[in-house]
Amino acid sequence: MVEALLSVDRVEMRFGGIVALHGVSFEAKRGAVTSVIGPNGAGKTTLFNCITGMYQATSGRVLFNGRDITGLRPHAIARTGIARTFQNIALFGGLSVLENLKIGAYRHGTSGLLEGSIFAPRAQRDEKAAQRHAQDILDFLMLSDIAGKKPSELPYGVQKQVEFGRALMQGADLILLDEPMAGMSRGEKETLVQLIRRVQSTLGLTFLLVEHDMPVIMDISDHIVVVDFGRKIAEGVPAEIQKNDAVIAAYLGA
């Protein structure tokens, strides 16, 4: 078994004359929570976009579960077993919570577009399977009582939980969470941290996290990677990062 589920190998990203990432390398171990931190503009979301195929890196490689996924399109990378949430909530306002989760089952369907348009038997089976899976996820997240509600009827923190549930629907091995705690109250953050831990321990999933809330990062992370101006300046366990002079200087401007 490959210990490193994700390996980022000397990834560089250039936008014209601007170098957003300078040869960044790190690994995310299977079953662990790895966090990427750094000041605003450090290149964290650019790194996520390179991993998920939203951007095509100028150079370097991304390996997932031992497979080189560099250059694959986002939908192809998703099918390898990588799911992602975004900084801004991306739920469908006109759909119920249950329907939003069902969308996350898209990569498991066996029916084609034509079968779906006429609701053929195979499409019906896919629909029933997605319905059961979505209900199971809501039960697991203890959100069953809001299955029929629209996102706009829910508090912000609960909407974030629903988006987290939709990522779980993909059956991914690795989930990338881009600033999942942004805009949350302290209580909402604690709830989401507990959910992530429960998913990690119960389902054995691996998480790669970008987050600005340092108490959350230090509490939830098994390993931390620090970037500044597109370069990796440190990595290690939380206790090491807290004492690292380069990290302190990056955040405090020393």
PDB file of C-alpha atoms in Angstrom:
ATOM      1  CA  MET A   1       0.000   0.000   0.000  1.00  0.00           C
ATOM      2  CA  VAL A   2       1.250   3.484  -0.889  1.00  0.00           C
ATOM      3  CA  GLU A   3       1.684   5.419   2.375  1.00  0.00           C
ATOM      4  CA  ALA A   4       1.430   8.771   0.600  1.00  0.00           C
ATOM      5  CA  LEU A   5      -2.009   8.969  -0.983  1.00  0.00           C
ATOM      6  CA  LEU A   6      -1.118  12.287  -2.649  1.00  0.00           C
ATOM      7  CA  SER A   7       2.333  13.412  -3.767  1.00  0.00           C
ATOM      8  CA  VAL A   8       2.932  16.915  -5.094  1.00  0.00           C
ATOM      9  CA  ASP A   9       6.295  16.924  -6.835  1.00  0.00           C
ATOM     10  CA  ARG A  10       8.016  20.250  -7.677  1.00  0.00           C
ATOM     11  CA  VAL A  11       4.828  21.888  -8.952  1.00  0.00           C
ATOM     12  CA  GLU A  12       5.331  25.274 -10.568  1.00  0.00           C
ATOM     13  CA  MET A  13       2.555  27.563 -11.822  1.00  0.00           C
ATOM     14  CA  ARG A  14       3.236  30.624 -13.942  1.00  0.00           C
ATOM     15  CA  PHE A  15       0.736  33.231 -15.096  1.00  0.00           C
ATOM     16  CA  GLY A  16       2.691  35.125 -17.735  1.00  0.00           C
ATOM     17  CA  GLY A  17       5.615  36.668 -15.896  1.00  0.00           C
ATOM     18  CA  ILE A  18       4.149  35.938 -12.458  1.00  0.00           C
ATOM     19  CA  VAL A  19       5.281  32.766 -10.704  1.00  0.00           C
ATOM     20  CA  ALA A  20       2.459  31.757  -8.346  1.00  0.00           C
ATOM     21  CA  LEU A  21       4.048  28.470  -7.252  1.00  0.00           C
ATOM     22  CA  HIS A  22       7.796  27.822  -7.103  1.00  0.00           C
ATOM     23  CA  GLY A  23       8.499  24.069  -7.238  1.00  0.00           C
ATOM     24  CA  VAL A  24       6.259  23.088  -4.314  1.00  0.00           C
ATOM     25  CA  SER A  25       6.603  19.498  -3.062  1.00  0.00           C
ATOM     26  CA  PHE A  26       4.875  17.644  -0.214  1.00  0.00           C
ATOM     27  CA  GLU A  27       2.943  14.466   0.563  1.00  0.00           C
ATOM     28  CA  ALA A  28      -0.434  13.797   2.143  1.00  0.00           C
ATOM     29  CA  LYS A  29      -0.393  10.500   4.012  1.00  0.00           C
ATOM     30  CA  ARG A  30      -3.273   8.088   3.727  1.00  0.00           C
ATOM     31  CA  GLY A  31      -5.861   8.555   6.484  1.00  0.00           C
ATOM     32  CA  ALA A  32      -4.333  11.807   7.776  1.00  0.00           C
ATOM     33  CA  VAL A  33      -5.386  15.461   7.838  1.00  0.00           C
ATOM     34  CA  THR A  34      -2.763  17.532   6.033  1.00  0.00           C
ATOM     35  CA  SER A  35      -3.194  21.304   6.130  1.00  0.00           C
ATOM     36  CA  VAL A  36      -1.738  23.947   3.837  1.00  0.00           C
ATOM     37  CA  ILE A  37      -1.370  27.337   5.489  1.00  0.00           C
ATOM     38  CA  GLY A  38       0.178  30.691   4.638  1.00  0.00           C
ATOM     39  CA  PRO A  39      -0.609  34.415   4.434  1.00  0.00           C
ATOM     40  CA  ASN A  40      -3.160  35.735   1.928  1.00  0.00           C
ATOM     41  CA  GLY A  41      -1.835  35.442  -1.619  1.00  0.00           C
ATOM     42  CA  ALA A  42       0.648  32.718  -0.688  1.00  0.00           C
ATOM     43  CA  GLY A  43      -0.585  30.384  -3.443  1.00  0.00           C
ATOM     44  CA  LYS A  44      -2.745  27.970  -1.439  1.00  0.00           C
ATOM     45  CA  THR A  45      -5.826  27.991  -3.679  1.00  0.00           C
ATOM     46  CA  THR A  46      -3.611  27.960  -6.788  1.00  0.00           C
ATOM     47  CA  LEU A  47      -2.060  24.792  -5.412  1.00  0.00           C
ATOM     48  CA  PHE A  48      -5.518  23.241  -4.926  1.00  0.00           C
ATOM     49  CA  ASN A  49      -6.421  24.217  -8.491  1.00  0.00           C
ATOM     50  CA  CYS A  50      -3.308  22.494  -9.832  1.00  0.00           C
ATOM     51  CA  ILE A  51      -4.068  19.321  -7.868  1.00  0.00           C
ATOM     52  CA  THR A  52      -7.674  19.154  -9.085  1.00  0.00           C
ATOM     53  CA  GLY A  53      -6.971  20.057 -12.721  1.00  0.00           C
ATOM     54  CA  MET A  54      -8.617  23.485 -12.641  1.00  0.00           C
ATOM     55  CA  TYR A  55      -5.176  24.792 -13.621  1.00  0.00           C
ATOM     56  CA  GLN A  56      -2.594  22.939 -15.683  1.00  0.00           C
ATOM     57  CA  ALA A  57       0.697  23.322 -13.826  1.00  0.00           C
ATOM     58  CA  THR A  58       3.568  24.813 -15.813  1.00  0.00           C
ATOM     59  CA  SER A  59       5.831  22.029 -14.578  1.00  0.00           C
ATOM     60  CA  GLY A  60       6.022  19.314 -11.938  1.00  0.00           C
ATOM     61  CA  ARG A  61       3.837  16.296 -11.202  1.00  0.00           C
ATOM     62  CA  VAL A  62       0.883  15.307  -9.058  1.00  0.00           C
ATOM     63  CA  LEU A  63       0.612  11.646  -8.080  1.00  0.00           C
ATOM     64  CA  PHE A  64      -2.546  10.206  -6.536  1.00  0.00           C
ATOM     65  CA  ASN A  65      -2.551   6.694  -5.108  1.00  0.00           C
ATOM     66  CA  GLY A  66       0.626   6.012  -7.074  1.00  0.00           C
ATOM     67  CA  ARG A  67      -0.855   7.228 -10.373  1.00  0.00           C
ATOM     68  CA  ASP A  68       0.367  10.287 -12.259  1.00  0.00           C
ATOM     69  CA  ILE A  69      -2.718  12.519 -12.686  1.00  0.00           C
ATOM     70  CA  THR A  70      -0.787  15.522 -14.033  1.00  0.00           C
ATOM     71  CA  GLY A  71      -2.598  17.079 -16.967  1.00  0.00           C
ATOM     72  CA  LEU A  72      -5.911  15.268 -16.479  1.00  0.00           C
ATOM     73  CA  ARG A  73      -9.109  17.300 -16.772  1.00  0.00           C
ATOM     74  CA  PRO A  74     -11.024  18.080 -13.560  1.00  0.00           C
ATOM     75  CA  HIS A  75     -13.776  15.492 -14.205  1.00  0.00           C
ATOM     76  CA  ALA A  76     -11.168  12.799 -14.846  1.00  0.00           C
ATOM     77  CA  ILE A  77      -9.332  13.675 -11.630  1.00  0.00           C
ATOM     78  CA  ALA A  78     -12.621  13.548  -9.713  1.00  0.00           C
ATOM     79  CA  ARG A  79     -13.197  10.034 -11.051  1.00  0.00           C
ATOM     80  CA  THR A  80      -9.828   8.885  -9.651  1.00  0.00           C
ATOM     81  CA  GLY A  81     -11.196   9.538  -6.139  1.00  0.00           C
ATOM     82  CA  ILE A  82     -10.579  13.220  -5.313  1.00  0.00           C
ATOM     83  CA  ALA A  83     -13.418  15.489  -4.140  1.00  0.00           C
ATOM     84  CA  ARG A  84     -13.283  19.192  -3.346  1.00  0.00           C
ATOM     85  CA  THR A  85     -15.242  21.949  -1.650  1.00  0.00           C
ATOM     86  CA  PHE A  86     -14.745  25.648  -2.450  1.00  0.00           C
ATOM     87  CA  GLN A  87     -14.277  28.829  -0.416  1.00  0.00           C
ATOM     88  CA  ASN A  88     -17.732  30.051  -1.401  1.00  0.00           C
ATOM     89  CA  ILE A  89     -20.747  27.811  -0.866  1.00  0.00           C
ATOM     90  CA  ALA A  90     -21.729  26.249  -4.206  1.00  0.00           C
ATOM     91  CA  LEU A  91     -25.069  24.632  -3.355  1.00  0.00           C
ATOM     92  CA  PHE A  92     -27.991  24.753  -5.789  1.00  0.00           C
ATOM     93  CA  GLY A  93     -30.524  27.118  -4.248  1.00  0.00           C
ATOM     94  CA  GLY A  94     -33.506  25.702  -6.133  1.00  0.00           C
ATOM     95  CA  LEU A  95     -32.904  22.135  -4.946  1.00  0.00           C
ATOM     96  CA  SER A  96     -33.519  20.549  -1.568  1.00  0.00           C
ATOM     97  CA  VAL A  97     -30.680  19.394   0.676  1.00  0.00           C
ATOM     98  CA  LEU A  98     -31.302  15.777  -0.373  1.00  0.00           C
ATOM     99  CA  GLU A  99     -31.258  16.739  -4.053  1.00  0.00           C
ATOM    100  CA  ASN A 100     -28.026  18.697  -3.592  1.00  0.00           C
ATOM    101  CA  LEU A 101     -26.407  15.617  -2.098  1.00  0.00           C
ATOM    102  CA  LYS A 102     -27.677  13.363  -4.883  1.00  0.00           C
ATOM    103  CA  ILE A 103     -25.759  15.495  -7.385  1.00  0.00           C
ATOM    104  CA  GLY A 104     -22.576  14.312  -5.667  1.00  0.00           C
ATOM    105  CA  ALA A 105     -23.292  10.741  -6.819  1.00  0.00           C
ATOM    106  CA  TYR A 106     -22.732  11.634 -10.473  1.00  0.00           C
ATOM    107  CA  ARG A 107     -19.520   9.656 -10.875  1.00  0.00           C
ATOM    108  CA  HIS A 108     -21.141   6.403  -9.757  1.00  0.00           C
ATOM    109  CA  GLY A 109     -23.966   6.385 -12.314  1.00  0.00           C
ATOM    110  CA  THR A 110     -23.990   3.689 -15.003  1.00  0.00           C
ATOM    111  CA  SER A 111     -26.680   5.138 -17.278  1.00  0.00           C
ATOM    112  CA  GLY A 112     -25.997   7.530 -20.139  1.00  0.00           C
ATOM    113  CA  LEU A 113     -27.592  10.831 -21.106  1.00  0.00           C
ATOM    114  CA  LEU A 114     -30.211   9.208 -23.357  1.00  0.00           C
ATOM    115  CA  GLU A 115     -31.196   6.669 -20.696  1.00  0.00           C
ATOM    116  CA  GLY A 116     -31.472   9.453 -18.160  1.00  0.00           C
ATOM    117  CA  SER A 117     -33.639  11.613 -20.422  1.00  0.00           C
ATOM    118  CA  ILE A 118     -36.250   8.844 -20.809  1.00  0.00           C
ATOM    119  CA  PHE A 119     -35.746   7.520 -17.256  1.00  0.00           C
ATOM    120  CA  ALA A 120     -34.846   4.041 -18.513  1.00  0.00           C
ATOM    121  CA  PRO A 121     -34.600   1.126 -16.023  1.00  0.00           C
ATOM    122  CA  ARG A 122     -30.855   1.587 -15.499  1.00  0.00           C
ATOM    123  CA  ALA A 123     -31.367   5.321 -14.887  1.00  0.00           C
ATOM    124  CA  GLN A 124     -34.105   4.466 -12.381  1.00  0.00           C
ATOM    125  CA  ARG A 125     -31.711   2.158 -10.530  1.00  0.00           C
ATOM    126  CA  ASP A 126     -29.063   4.893 -10.446  1.00  0.00           C
ATOM    127  CA  GLU A 127     -31.643   7.336  -9.068  1.00  0.00           C
ATOM    128  CA  LYS A 128     -32.727   4.950  -6.297  1.00  0.00           C
ATOM    129  CA  ALA A 129     -29.118   4.169  -5.362  1.00  0.00           C
ATOM    130  CA  ALA A 130     -28.276   7.892  -5.173  1.00  0.00           C
ATOM    131  CA  GLN A 131     -31.368   8.502  -3.036  1.00  0.00           C
ATOM    132  CA  ARG A 132     -30.364   5.787  -0.553  1.00  0.00           C
ATOM    133  CA  HIS A 133     -26.762   6.960  -0.424  1.00  0.00           C
ATOM    134  CA  ALA A 134     -27.769  10.589   0.127  1.00  0.00           C
ATOM    135  CA  GLN A 135     -30.093   9.593   2.954  1.00  0.00           C
ATOM    136  CA  ASP A 136     -27.319   7.501   4.529  1.00  0.00           C
ATOM    137  CA  ILE A 137     -24.945  10.482   4.402  1.00  0.00           C
ATOM    138  CA  LEU A 138     -27.551  12.767   5.975  1.00  0.00           C
ATOM    139  CA  ASP A 139     -28.123  10.195   8.709  1.00  0.00           C
ATOM    140  CA  PHE A 140     -24.364   9.957   9.318  1.00  0.00           C
ATOM    141  CA  LEU A 141     -24.074  13.752   9.544  1.00  0.00           C
ATOM    142  CA  MET A 142     -27.223  13.919  11.704  1.00  0.00           C
ATOM    143  CA  LEU A 143     -28.909  16.201   9.161  1.00  0.00           C
ATOM    144  CA  SER A 144     -31.860  13.994   8.209  1.00  0.00           C
ATOM    145  CA  ASP A 145     -34.360  16.495   9.596  1.00  0.00           C
ATOM    146  CA  ILE A 146     -33.393  19.088   6.950  1.00  0.00           C
ATOM    147  CA  ALA A 147     -33.477  16.757   3.911  1.00  0.00           C
ATOM    148  CA  GLY A 148     -36.419  18.578   2.336  1.00  0.00           C
ATOM    149  CA  LYS A 149     -35.274  22.141   3.066  1.00  0.00           C
ATOM    150  CA  LYS A 150     -33.671  24.537   0.583  1.00  0.00           C
ATOM    151  CA  PRO A 151     -30.158  25.853   1.348  1.00  0.00           C
ATOM    152  CA  SER A 152     -31.514  29.408   1.788  1.00  0.00           C
ATOM    153  CA  GLU A 153     -33.598  28.192   4.726  1.00  0.00           C
ATOM    154  CA  LEU A 154     -30.534  27.019   6.626  1.00  0.00           C
ATOM    155  CA  PRO A 155     -27.909  28.798   8.763  1.00  0.00           C
ATOM    156  CA  TYR A 156     -24.565  29.377   7.056  1.00  0.00           C
ATOM    157  CA  GLY A 157     -22.775  26.760   9.138  1.00  0.00           C
ATOM    158  CA  VAL A 158     -25.342  24.097   8.270  1.00  0.00           C
ATOM    159  CA  GLN A 159     -24.996  24.940   4.573  1.00  0.00           C
ATOM    160  CA  LYS A 160     -21.265  24.245   4.940  1.00  0.00           C
ATOM    161  CA  GLN A 161     -22.097  20.854   6.463  1.00  0.00           C
ATOM    162  CA  VAL A 162     -24.391  20.087   3.522  1.00  0.00           C
ATOM    163  CA  GLU A 163     -21.596  20.937   1.085  1.00  0.00           C
ATOM    164  CA  PHE A 164     -19.298  18.668   3.091  1.00  0.00           C
ATOM    165  CA  GLY A 165     -21.924  15.920   2.785  1.00  0.00           C
ATOM    166  CA  ARG A 166     -22.073  16.370  -0.981  1.00  0.00           C
ATOM    167  CA  ALA A 167     -18.300  15.858  -1.143  1.00  0.00           C
ATOM    168  CA  LEU A 168     -18.732  12.623   0.836  1.00  0.00           C
ATOM    169  CA  MET A 169     -21.333  11.485  -1.717  1.00  0.00           C
ATOM    170  CA  GLN A 170     -18.594  11.183  -4.334  1.00  0.00           C
ATOM    171  CA  GLY A 171     -17.082   8.223  -2.495  1.00  0.00           C
ATOM    172  CA  ALA A 172     -13.657   9.852  -2.761  1.00  0.00           C
ATOM    173  CA  ASP A 173     -10.521   8.702  -0.962  1.00  0.00           C
ATOM    174  CA  LEU A 174      -9.175  12.265  -0.679  1.00  0.00           C
ATOM    175  CA  ILE A 175     -11.251  15.351   0.113  1.00  0.00           C
ATOM    176  CA  LEU A 176      -9.834  18.845  -0.410  1.00  0.00           C
ATOM    177  CA  LEU A 177     -11.449  21.453   1.832  1.00  0.00           C
ATOM    178  CA  ASP A 178     -10.776  25.050   0.755  1.00  0.00           C
ATOM    179  CA  GLU A 179     -11.289  27.329   3.803  1.00  0.00           C
ATOM    180  CA  PRO A 180     -14.185  25.278   5.197  1.00  0.00           C
ATOM    181  CA  MET A 181     -14.388  27.371   8.382  1.00  0.00           C
ATOM    182  CA  ALA A 182     -14.615  30.768   6.656  1.00  0.00           C
ATOM    183  CA  GLY A 183     -17.492  32.882   7.962  1.00  0.00           C
ATOM    184  CA  MET A 184     -18.450  30.423  10.695  1.00  0.00           C
ATOM    185  CA  SER A 185     -19.062  31.095  14.357  1.00  0.00           C
ATOM    186  CA  ARG A 186     -16.883  29.332  16.911  1.00  0.00           C
ATOM    187  CA  GLY A 187     -19.639  26.806  17.640  1.00  0.00           C
ATOM    188  CA  GLU A 188     -20.145  26.067  13.932  1.00  0.00           C
ATOM    189  CA  LYS A 189     -16.412  25.534  13.516  1.00  0.00           C
ATOM    190  CA  GLU A 190     -16.342  23.080  16.417  1.00  0.00           C
ATOM    191  CA  THR A 191     -19.216  21.132  14.860  1.00  0.00           C
ATOM    192  CA  LEU A 192     -17.453  20.856  11.488  1.00  0.00           C
ATOM    193  CA  VAL A 193     -14.173  19.865  13.136  1.00  0.00           C
ATOM    194  CA  GLN A 194     -16.007  17.060  14.940  1.00  0.00           C
ATOM    195  CA  LEU A 195     -17.581  15.922  11.662  1.00  0.00           C
ATOM    196  CA  ILE A 196     -14.202  15.836   9.902  1.00  0.00           C
ATOM    197  CA  ARG A 197     -12.702  13.820  12.744  1.00  0.00           C
ATOM    198  CA  ARG A 198     -15.639  11.397  12.739  1.00  0.00           C
ATOM    199  CA  VAL A 199     -15.358  10.878   8.990  1.00  0.00           C
ATOM    200  CA  GLN A 200     -11.598  10.422   9.282  1.00  0.00           C
ATOM    201  CA  SER A 201     -11.858   7.828  12.049  1.00  0.00           C
ATOM    202  CA  THR A 202     -14.997   6.025  10.834  1.00  0.00           C
ATOM    203  CA  LEU A 203     -14.495   6.027   7.067  1.00  0.00           C
ATOM    204  CA  GLY A 204     -10.702   6.296   6.979  1.00  0.00           C
ATOM    205  CA  LEU A 205     -10.721   9.194   4.520  1.00  0.00           C
ATOM    206  CA  THR A 206      -7.782  11.491   3.848  1.00  0.00           C
ATOM    207  CA  PHE A 207      -8.136  15.278   4.013  1.00  0.00           C
ATOM    208  CA  LEU A 208      -6.137  18.128   2.509  1.00  0.00           C
ATOM    209  CA  LEU A 209      -7.175  21.395   4.093  1.00  0.00           C
ATOM    210  CA  VAL A 210      -6.593  25.096   3.406  1.00  0.00           C
ATOM    211  CA  GLU A 211      -7.638  27.207   6.373  1.00  0.00           C
ATOM    212  CA  HIS A 212      -6.774  30.521   8.067  1.00  0.00           C
ATOM    213  CA  ASP A 213      -8.070  29.721  11.559  1.00  0.00           C
ATOM    214  CA  MET A 214      -4.864  28.799  13.375  1.00  0.00           C
ATOM    215  CA  PRO A 215      -6.496  27.263  16.484  1.00  0.00           C
ATOM    216  CA  VAL A 216      -8.505  24.971  14.183  1.00  0.00           C
ATOM    217  CA  ILE A 217      -5.417  24.101  12.132  1.00  0.00           C
ATOM    218  CA  MET A 218      -3.352  23.260  15.192  1.00  0.00           C
ATOM    219  CA  ASP A 219      -6.188  21.200  16.641  1.00  0.00           C
ATOM    220  CA  ILE A 220      -7.172  19.118  13.623  1.00  0.00           C
ATOM    221  CA  SER A 221      -3.963  18.659  11.606  1.00  0.00           C
ATOM    222  CA  ASP A 222      -1.658  15.663  11.588  1.00  0.00           C
ATOM    223  CA  HIS A 223       0.788  17.453   9.292  1.00  0.00           C
ATOM    224  CA  ILE A 224       1.108  21.066   8.163  1.00  0.00           C
ATOM    225  CA  VAL A 225       2.673  22.524   5.006  1.00  0.00           C
ATOM    226  CA  VAL A 226       3.440  26.258   5.018  1.00  0.00           C
ATOM    227  CA  VAL A 227       3.697  28.322   1.831  1.00  0.00           C
ATOM    228  CA  ASP A 228       4.623  31.976   1.393  1.00  0.00           C
ATOM    229  CA  PHE A 229       4.888  33.833  -1.928  1.00  0.00           C
ATOM    230  CA  GLY A 230       4.394  30.519  -3.720  1.00  0.00           C
ATOM    231  CA  ARG A 231       7.247  28.715  -1.969  1.00  0.00           C
ATOM    232  CA  LYS A 232       7.127  26.019   0.671  1.00  0.00           C
ATOM    233  CA  ILE A 233       8.933  27.455   3.662  1.00  0.00           C
ATOM    234  CA  ALA A 234       8.231  24.753   6.264  1.00  0.00           C
ATOM    235  CA  GLU A 235       6.377  21.534   7.009  1.00  0.00           C
ATOM    236  CA  GLY A 236       5.931  19.314  10.021  1.00  0.00           C
ATOM    237  CA  VAL A 237       3.615  18.440  12.883  1.00  0.00           C
ATOM    238  CA  PRO A 238       1.715  21.308  14.563  1.00  0.00           C
ATOM    239  CA  ALA A 239       4.131  21.598  17.493  1.00  0.00           C
ATOM    240  CA  GLU A 240       7.060  22.091  15.084  1.00  0.00           C
ATOM    241  CA  ILE A 241       5.236  24.647  12.952  1.00  0.00           C
ATOM    242  CA  GLN A 242       4.257  26.752  15.963  1.00  0.00           C
ATOM    243  CA  LYS A 243       7.937  27.207  16.854  1.00  0.00           C
ATOM    244  CA  ASN A 244       9.302  27.625  13.323  1.00  0.00           C
ATOM    245  CA  ASP A 245      11.031  31.005  12.890  1.00  0.00           C
ATOM    246  CA  ALA A 246      10.318  31.194   9.132  1.00  0.00           C
ATOM    247  CA  VAL A 247       6.611  30.635   9.730  1.00  0.00           C
ATOM    248  CA  ILE A 248       6.487  33.251  12.485  1.00  0.00           C
ATOM    249  CA  ALA A 249       8.264  35.735  10.234  1.00  0.00           C
ATOM    250  CA  ALA A 250       5.868  35.054   7.321  1.00  0.00           C
ATOM    251  CA  TYR A 251       2.833  35.752   9.466  1.00  0.00           C
ATOM    252  CA  LEU A 252       4.174  38.610  11.559  1.00  0.00           C
ATOM    253  CA  GLY A 253       6.353  40.262   8.926  1.00  0.00           C
ATOM    254  CA  ALA A 254       9.471  39.967  11.031  1.00  0.00           C
TER     255      ALA A 254
END
